[in-house]
Amino acid sequence: MNRPLIKQPRRLSASRRVGLSCSNCLTTQTSLWRRNPSGEPVCNACGLYFKLHSVKRPLNMKKDTIQTRKRKAKGSKSEKSSKSSKANANANNAAADSNNELKHLKNNLQQQQLQQAQKIQNAQLLQMKQEPQGNSNVLADASMMSPTTKEGSASPTDTKSPLMALLPPSPLTQLEEQQQQQQK
């Protein structure tokens, strides 16, 4: 191989062609020579300006020096740190995504558990309604839920109900109680 052992730095000076000048701003130094639509040579600045704005570059925009970029060398510490920071950012994004997914799964699980509990509760209520009326446990459970008579039907005049205890006794309820006692 005919490569030199030491990499030589690139030339930063502008390309200078003998006898060539920009047809717009008359400069003789540029980083790149371009051609305008009529085929005349123009400097890089005038060529890019025309390409962007479709008009010739004004002469008052001409500068004495060429503006160059300061690029980072390959394999520098800042490039390595930017790669590691990108990797950290990707890891953080992945962690945030997994946290969001966990929250979503947790919410779904809670909803499913609530639905199952409601189904079980509804099934128990149906079972209590379908069981024979003589079962004292069912009657005890049912009496805790709502005021009922011994037959299992709701009694509007049940004075033993906690809700009815809050209301003042009305003359109608007293009459109904007397009628029920007479029927017994």
CSV table of N, CA and C in Angstrom, one decimal, residues 8-94:
chain,number,residue,atom,x,y,z
A,8,GLN,N,-2.5,13.4,6.5
A,8,GLN,CA,-2.2,14.8,6.4
A,8,GLN,C,-3.5,15.6,6.5
A,9,PRO,N,-3.5,16.7,7.1
A,9,PRO,CA,-4.7,17.5,7.3
A,9,PRO,C,-5.2,18.1,5.9
A,10,ARG,N,-6.5,18.2,5.8
A,10,ARG,CA,-7.1,18.7,4.5
A,10,ARG,C,-6.8,20.2,4.4
A,11,ARG,N,-6.7,20.6,3.2
A,11,ARG,CA,-6.5,22.0,3.0
A,11,ARG,C,-7.7,22.8,3.3
A,12,LEU,N,-7.6,23.9,4.0
A,12,LEU,CA,-8.7,24.7,4.3
A,12,LEU,C,-8.8,25.9,3.5
A,13,SER,N,-7.9,26.2,2.6
A,13,SER,CA,-7.9,27.4,1.8
A,13,SER,C,-8.9,27.2,0.7
A,14,ALA,N,-9.4,28.3,0.2
A,14,ALA,CA,-10.4,28.2,-0.9
A,14,ALA,C,-9.7,27.9,-2.2
A,15,SER,N,-10.5,27.2,-3.0
A,15,SER,CA,-9.9,26.8,-4.3
A,15,SER,C,-9.8,28.1,-5.2
A,16,ARG,N,-8.6,28.2,-5.8
A,16,ARG,CA,-8.3,29.4,-6.6
A,16,ARG,C,-7.9,29.0,-8.0
A,17,ARG,N,-8.7,29.3,-8.9
A,17,ARG,CA,-8.4,28.9,-10.3
A,17,ARG,C,-7.9,30.2,-11.0
A,18,VAL,N,-6.9,30.1,-11.7
A,18,VAL,CA,-6.2,31.2,-12.4
A,18,VAL,C,-7.2,31.7,-13.5
A,19,GLY,N,-7.5,33.0,-13.4
A,19,GLY,CA,-8.3,33.7,-14.4
A,19,GLY,C,-9.8,33.4,-14.3
A,20,LEU,N,-10.2,32.7,-13.2
A,20,LEU,CA,-11.7,32.5,-13.1
A,20,LEU,C,-12.2,33.4,-12.0
A,21,SER,N,-13.4,34.0,-12.3
A,21,SER,CA,-14.0,34.9,-11.3
A,21,SER,C,-15.5,34.7,-11.4
A,22,CYS,N,-16.2,35.0,-10.3
A,22,CYS,CA,-17.7,34.9,-10.3
A,22,CYS,C,-18.3,35.9,-11.2
A,23,SER,N,-19.3,35.5,-12.0
A,23,SER,CA,-19.9,36.4,-13.0
A,23,SER,C,-20.9,37.3,-12.2
A,24,ASN,N,-21.2,37.0,-11.0
A,24,ASN,CA,-22.1,37.9,-10.2
A,24,ASN,C,-21.4,38.9,-9.3
A,25,CYS,N,-20.5,38.3,-8.4
A,25,CYS,CA,-19.9,39.2,-7.4
A,25,CYS,C,-18.4,39.4,-7.7
A,26,LEU,N,-17.9,38.9,-8.8
A,26,LEU,CA,-16.5,39.0,-9.3
A,26,LEU,C,-15.4,38.5,-8.3
A,27,THR,N,-15.8,37.6,-7.4
A,27,THR,CA,-14.8,37.1,-6.5
A,27,THR,C,-13.9,36.1,-7.2
A,28,THR,N,-12.7,35.9,-6.7
A,28,THR,CA,-11.8,34.9,-7.3
A,28,THR,C,-11.5,33.7,-6.4
A,29,GLN,N,-12.0,33.8,-5.1
A,29,GLN,CA,-11.9,32.7,-4.2
A,29,GLN,C,-13.2,32.1,-3.7
A,30,THR,N,-13.3,30.8,-3.8
A,30,THR,CA,-14.5,30.1,-3.3
A,30,THR,C,-14.2,28.7,-3.0
A,31,SER,N,-15.0,28.1,-2.1
A,31,SER,CA,-14.8,26.7,-1.8
A,31,SER,C,-15.2,25.8,-2.9
A,32,LEU,N,-16.2,26.2,-3.8
A,32,LEU,CA,-16.7,25.4,-4.9
A,32,LEU,C,-17.2,26.3,-6.0
A,33,TRP,N,-16.8,26.0,-7.2
A,33,TRP,CA,-17.3,26.8,-8.3
A,33,TRP,C,-18.5,26.1,-8.9
A,34,ARG,N,-19.5,26.9,-9.1
A,34,ARG,CA,-20.8,26.5,-9.7
A,34,ARG,C,-21.0,27.2,-11.0
A,35,ARG,N,-22.1,26.8,-11.7
A,35,ARG,CA,-22.5,27.5,-12.9
A,35,ARG,C,-23.9,28.0,-12.8
A,36,ASN,N,-24.2,29.2,-13.4
A,36,ASN,CA,-25.6,29.7,-13.3
A,36,ASN,C,-26.3,29.1,-14.5
A,37,PRO,N,-27.7,29.4,-14.6
A,37,PRO,CA,-28.5,28.8,-15.7
A,37,PRO,C,-27.9,29.1,-17.1
A,38,SER,N,-27.2,30.3,-17.3
A,38,SER,CA,-26.7,30.6,-18.6
A,38,SER,C,-25.3,29.9,-18.8
A,39,GLY,N,-24.8,29.2,-17.8
A,39,GLY,CA,-23.6,28.5,-18.0
A,39,GLY,C,-22.3,29.2,-17.6
A,40,GLU,N,-22.5,30.4,-17.0
A,40,GLU,CA,-21.3,31.2,-16.6
A,40,GLU,C,-20.9,30.7,-15.2
A,41,PRO,N,-19.6,30.8,-14.8
A,41,PRO,CA,-19.1,30.3,-13.5
A,41,PRO,C,-19.5,31.4,-12.4
A,42,VAL,N,-20.0,30.8,-11.3
A,42,VAL,CA,-20.3,31.6,-10.2
A,42,VAL,C,-19.7,31.0,-8.9
A,43,CYS,N,-19.5,31.8,-7.9
A,43,CYS,CA,-19.0,31.3,-6.7
A,43,CYS,C,-20.0,30.4,-5.9
A,44,ASN,N,-19.6,29.7,-4.9
A,44,ASN,CA,-20.6,28.8,-4.2
A,44,ASN,C,-21.7,29.7,-3.6
A,45,ALA,N,-21.4,30.8,-3.0
A,45,ALA,CA,-22.4,31.6,-2.3
A,45,ALA,C,-23.4,32.1,-3.3
A,46,CYS,N,-23.0,32.6,-4.4
A,46,CYS,CA,-23.9,33.1,-5.4
A,46,CYS,C,-24.8,32.0,-6.0
A,47,GLY,N,-24.2,30.9,-6.3
A,47,GLY,CA,-24.9,29.7,-6.8
A,47,GLY,C,-25.9,29.2,-5.9
A,48,LEU,N,-25.6,29.1,-4.6
A,48,LEU,CA,-26.6,28.6,-3.6
A,48,LEU,C,-27.7,29.7,-3.4
A,49,TYR,N,-27.4,31.0,-3.4
A,49,TYR,CA,-28.4,32.0,-3.2
A,49,TYR,C,-29.4,32.0,-4.4
A,50,PHE,N,-28.9,31.8,-5.6
A,50,PHE,CA,-29.7,31.8,-6.8
A,50,PHE,C,-30.6,30.5,-6.8
A,51,LYS,N,-30.0,29.4,-6.3
A,51,LYS,CA,-30.8,28.2,-6.3
A,51,LYS,C,-31.9,28.3,-5.3
A,52,LEU,N,-31.7,29.0,-4.2
A,52,LEU,CA,-32.7,29.1,-3.1
A,52,LEU,C,-33.8,30.2,-3.4
A,53,HIS,N,-33.3,31.3,-3.9
A,53,HIS,CA,-34.2,32.5,-4.1
A,53,HIS,C,-34.6,32.8,-5.6
A,54,SER,N,-34.0,32.2,-6.5
A,54,SER,CA,-34.2,32.4,-8.0
A,54,SER,C,-33.9,33.8,-8.4
A,55,VAL,N,-33.1,34.5,-7.7
A,55,VAL,CA,-32.6,35.9,-8.1
A,55,VAL,C,-31.1,35.9,-7.8
A,56,LYS,N,-30.5,36.8,-8.5
A,56,LYS,CA,-29.0,37.0,-8.3
A,56,LYS,C,-28.7,37.5,-6.9
A,57,ARG,N,-27.6,37.1,-6.3
A,57,ARG,CA,-27.2,37.5,-5.0
A,57,ARG,C,-26.8,39.0,-5.0
A,58,PRO,N,-27.4,39.8,-4.1
A,58,PRO,CA,-27.0,41.2,-4.1
A,58,PRO,C,-25.5,41.4,-3.7
A,59,LEU,N,-24.9,42.4,-4.3
A,59,LEU,CA,-23.5,42.6,-4.1
A,59,LEU,C,-23.2,43.1,-2.7
A,60,ASN,N,-24.2,43.7,-2.0
A,60,ASN,CA,-23.9,44.1,-0.6
A,60,ASN,C,-23.8,42.9,0.4
A,61,MET,N,-24.1,41.7,-0.1
A,61,MET,CA,-24.0,40.5,0.8
A,61,MET,C,-22.6,39.9,0.6
A,62,LYS,N,-21.8,40.5,-0.3
A,62,LYS,CA,-20.4,39.9,-0.5
A,62,LYS,C,-19.6,40.1,0.8
A,63,LYS,N,-18.8,39.1,1.1
A,63,LYS,CA,-17.9,39.2,2.3
A,63,LYS,C,-16.5,39.0,1.8
A,64,ASP,N,-15.5,39.5,2.6
A,64,ASP,CA,-14.1,39.4,2.2
A,64,ASP,C,-13.5,38.0,2.5
A,65,THR,N,-14.1,37.3,3.4
A,65,THR,CA,-13.6,36.0,3.8
A,65,THR,C,-14.6,34.9,3.5
A,66,ILE,N,-14.2,33.7,3.4
A,66,ILE,CA,-15.1,32.6,3.2
A,66,ILE,C,-15.4,32.0,4.5
A,67,GLN,N,-16.7,31.8,4.7
A,67,GLN,CA,-17.2,31.3,6.0
A,67,GLN,C,-17.1,29.7,5.9
A,68,THR,N,-16.3,29.1,6.8
A,68,THR,CA,-16.2,27.7,6.8
A,68,THR,C,-16.8,27.1,8.1
A,69,ARG,N,-17.1,25.9,8.1
A,69,ARG,CA,-17.6,25.2,9.3
A,69,ARG,C,-16.5,24.5,10.0
A,70,LYS,N,-16.6,24.5,11.3
A,70,LYS,CA,-15.6,23.8,12.2
A,70,LYS,C,-16.2,22.5,12.5
A,71,ARG,N,-15.7,21.4,11.8
A,71,ARG,CA,-16.3,20.1,12.0
A,71,ARG,C,-15.4,19.4,13.0
A,72,LYS,N,-16.1,18.4,13.7
A,72,LYS,CA,-15.4,17.6,14.7
A,72,LYS,C,-14.7,16.5,14.0
A,73,ALA,N,-13.5,16.2,14.5
A,73,ALA,CA,-12.7,15.1,13.9
A,73,ALA,C,-13.4,13.7,14.3
A,74,LYS,N,-13.3,12.7,13.4
A,74,LYS,CA,-13.9,11.4,13.6
A,74,LYS,C,-13.3,10.8,14.8
A,75,GLY,N,-14.1,10.1,15.6
A,75,GLY,CA,-13.6,9.4,16.8
A,75,GLY,C,-13.2,10.2,18.0
A,76,SER,N,-13.7,11.5,18.0
A,76,SER,CA,-13.3,12.3,19.1
A,76,SER,C,-14.2,12.0,20.3
A,77,LYS,N,-13.8,12.5,21.5
A,77,LYS,CA,-14.5,12.1,22.7
A,77,LYS,C,-16.0,12.6,22.7
A,78,SER,N,-16.2,13.7,22.1
A,78,SER,CA,-17.6,14.3,22.1
A,78,SER,C,-18.5,13.4,21.2
A,79,GLU,N,-18.0,12.8,20.2
A,79,GLU,CA,-18.8,11.9,19.4
A,79,GLU,C,-19.1,10.6,20.2
A,80,LYS,N,-18.1,10.1,20.9
A,80,LYS,CA,-18.3,8.9,21.7
A,80,LYS,C,-19.3,9.2,22.8
A,81,SER,N,-19.2,10.4,23.4
A,81,SER,CA,-20.2,10.7,24.5
A,81,SER,C,-21.6,10.9,23.9
A,82,SER,N,-21.7,11.4,22.7
A,82,SER,CA,-23.0,11.6,22.1
A,82,SER,C,-23.6,10.3,21.8
A,83,LYS,N,-22.8,9.3,21.4
A,83,LYS,CA,-23.3,8.0,21.2
A,83,LYS,C,-23.8,7.3,22.5
A,84,SER,N,-23.0,7.5,23.5
A,84,SER,CA,-23.5,6.9,24.8
A,84,SER,C,-24.7,7.7,25.3
A,85,SER,N,-24.8,9.0,25.1
A,85,SER,CA,-26.0,9.7,25.6
A,85,SER,C,-27.2,9.3,24.7
A,86,LYS,N,-27.0,9.0,23.4
A,86,LYS,CA,-28.1,8.5,22.6
A,86,LYS,C,-28.5,7.1,23.1
A,87,ALA,N,-27.6,6.3,23.5
A,87,ALA,CA,-27.9,5.0,24.0
A,87,ALA,C,-28.6,5.1,25.4
A,88,ASN,N,-28.2,6.0,26.2
A,88,ASN,CA,-28.9,6.3,27.5
A,88,ASN,C,-30.3,6.8,27.2
A,89,ALA,N,-30.5,7.7,26.3
A,89,ALA,CA,-31.8,8.2,25.9
A,89,ALA,C,-32.7,7.1,25.4
A,90,ASN,N,-32.1,6.2,24.6
A,90,ASN,CA,-32.9,5.1,24.1
A,90,ASN,C,-33.3,4.1,25.2
A,91,ALA,N,-32.4,3.9,26.2
A,91,ALA,CA,-32.7,3.0,27.3
A,91,ALA,C,-33.8,3.7,28.2
A,92,ASN,N,-33.7,5.0,28.4
A,92,ASN,CA,-34.7,5.7,29.2
A,92,ASN,C,-36.1,5.6,28.5
A,93,ASN,N,-36.1,5.8,27.2
A,93,ASN,CA,-37.3,5.7,26.4
A,93,ASN,C,-37.9,4.3,26.6
A,94,ALA,N,-37.1,3.3,26.5
A,94,ALA,CA,-37.5,1.9,26.6
A,94,ALA,C,-38.1,1.7,28.0
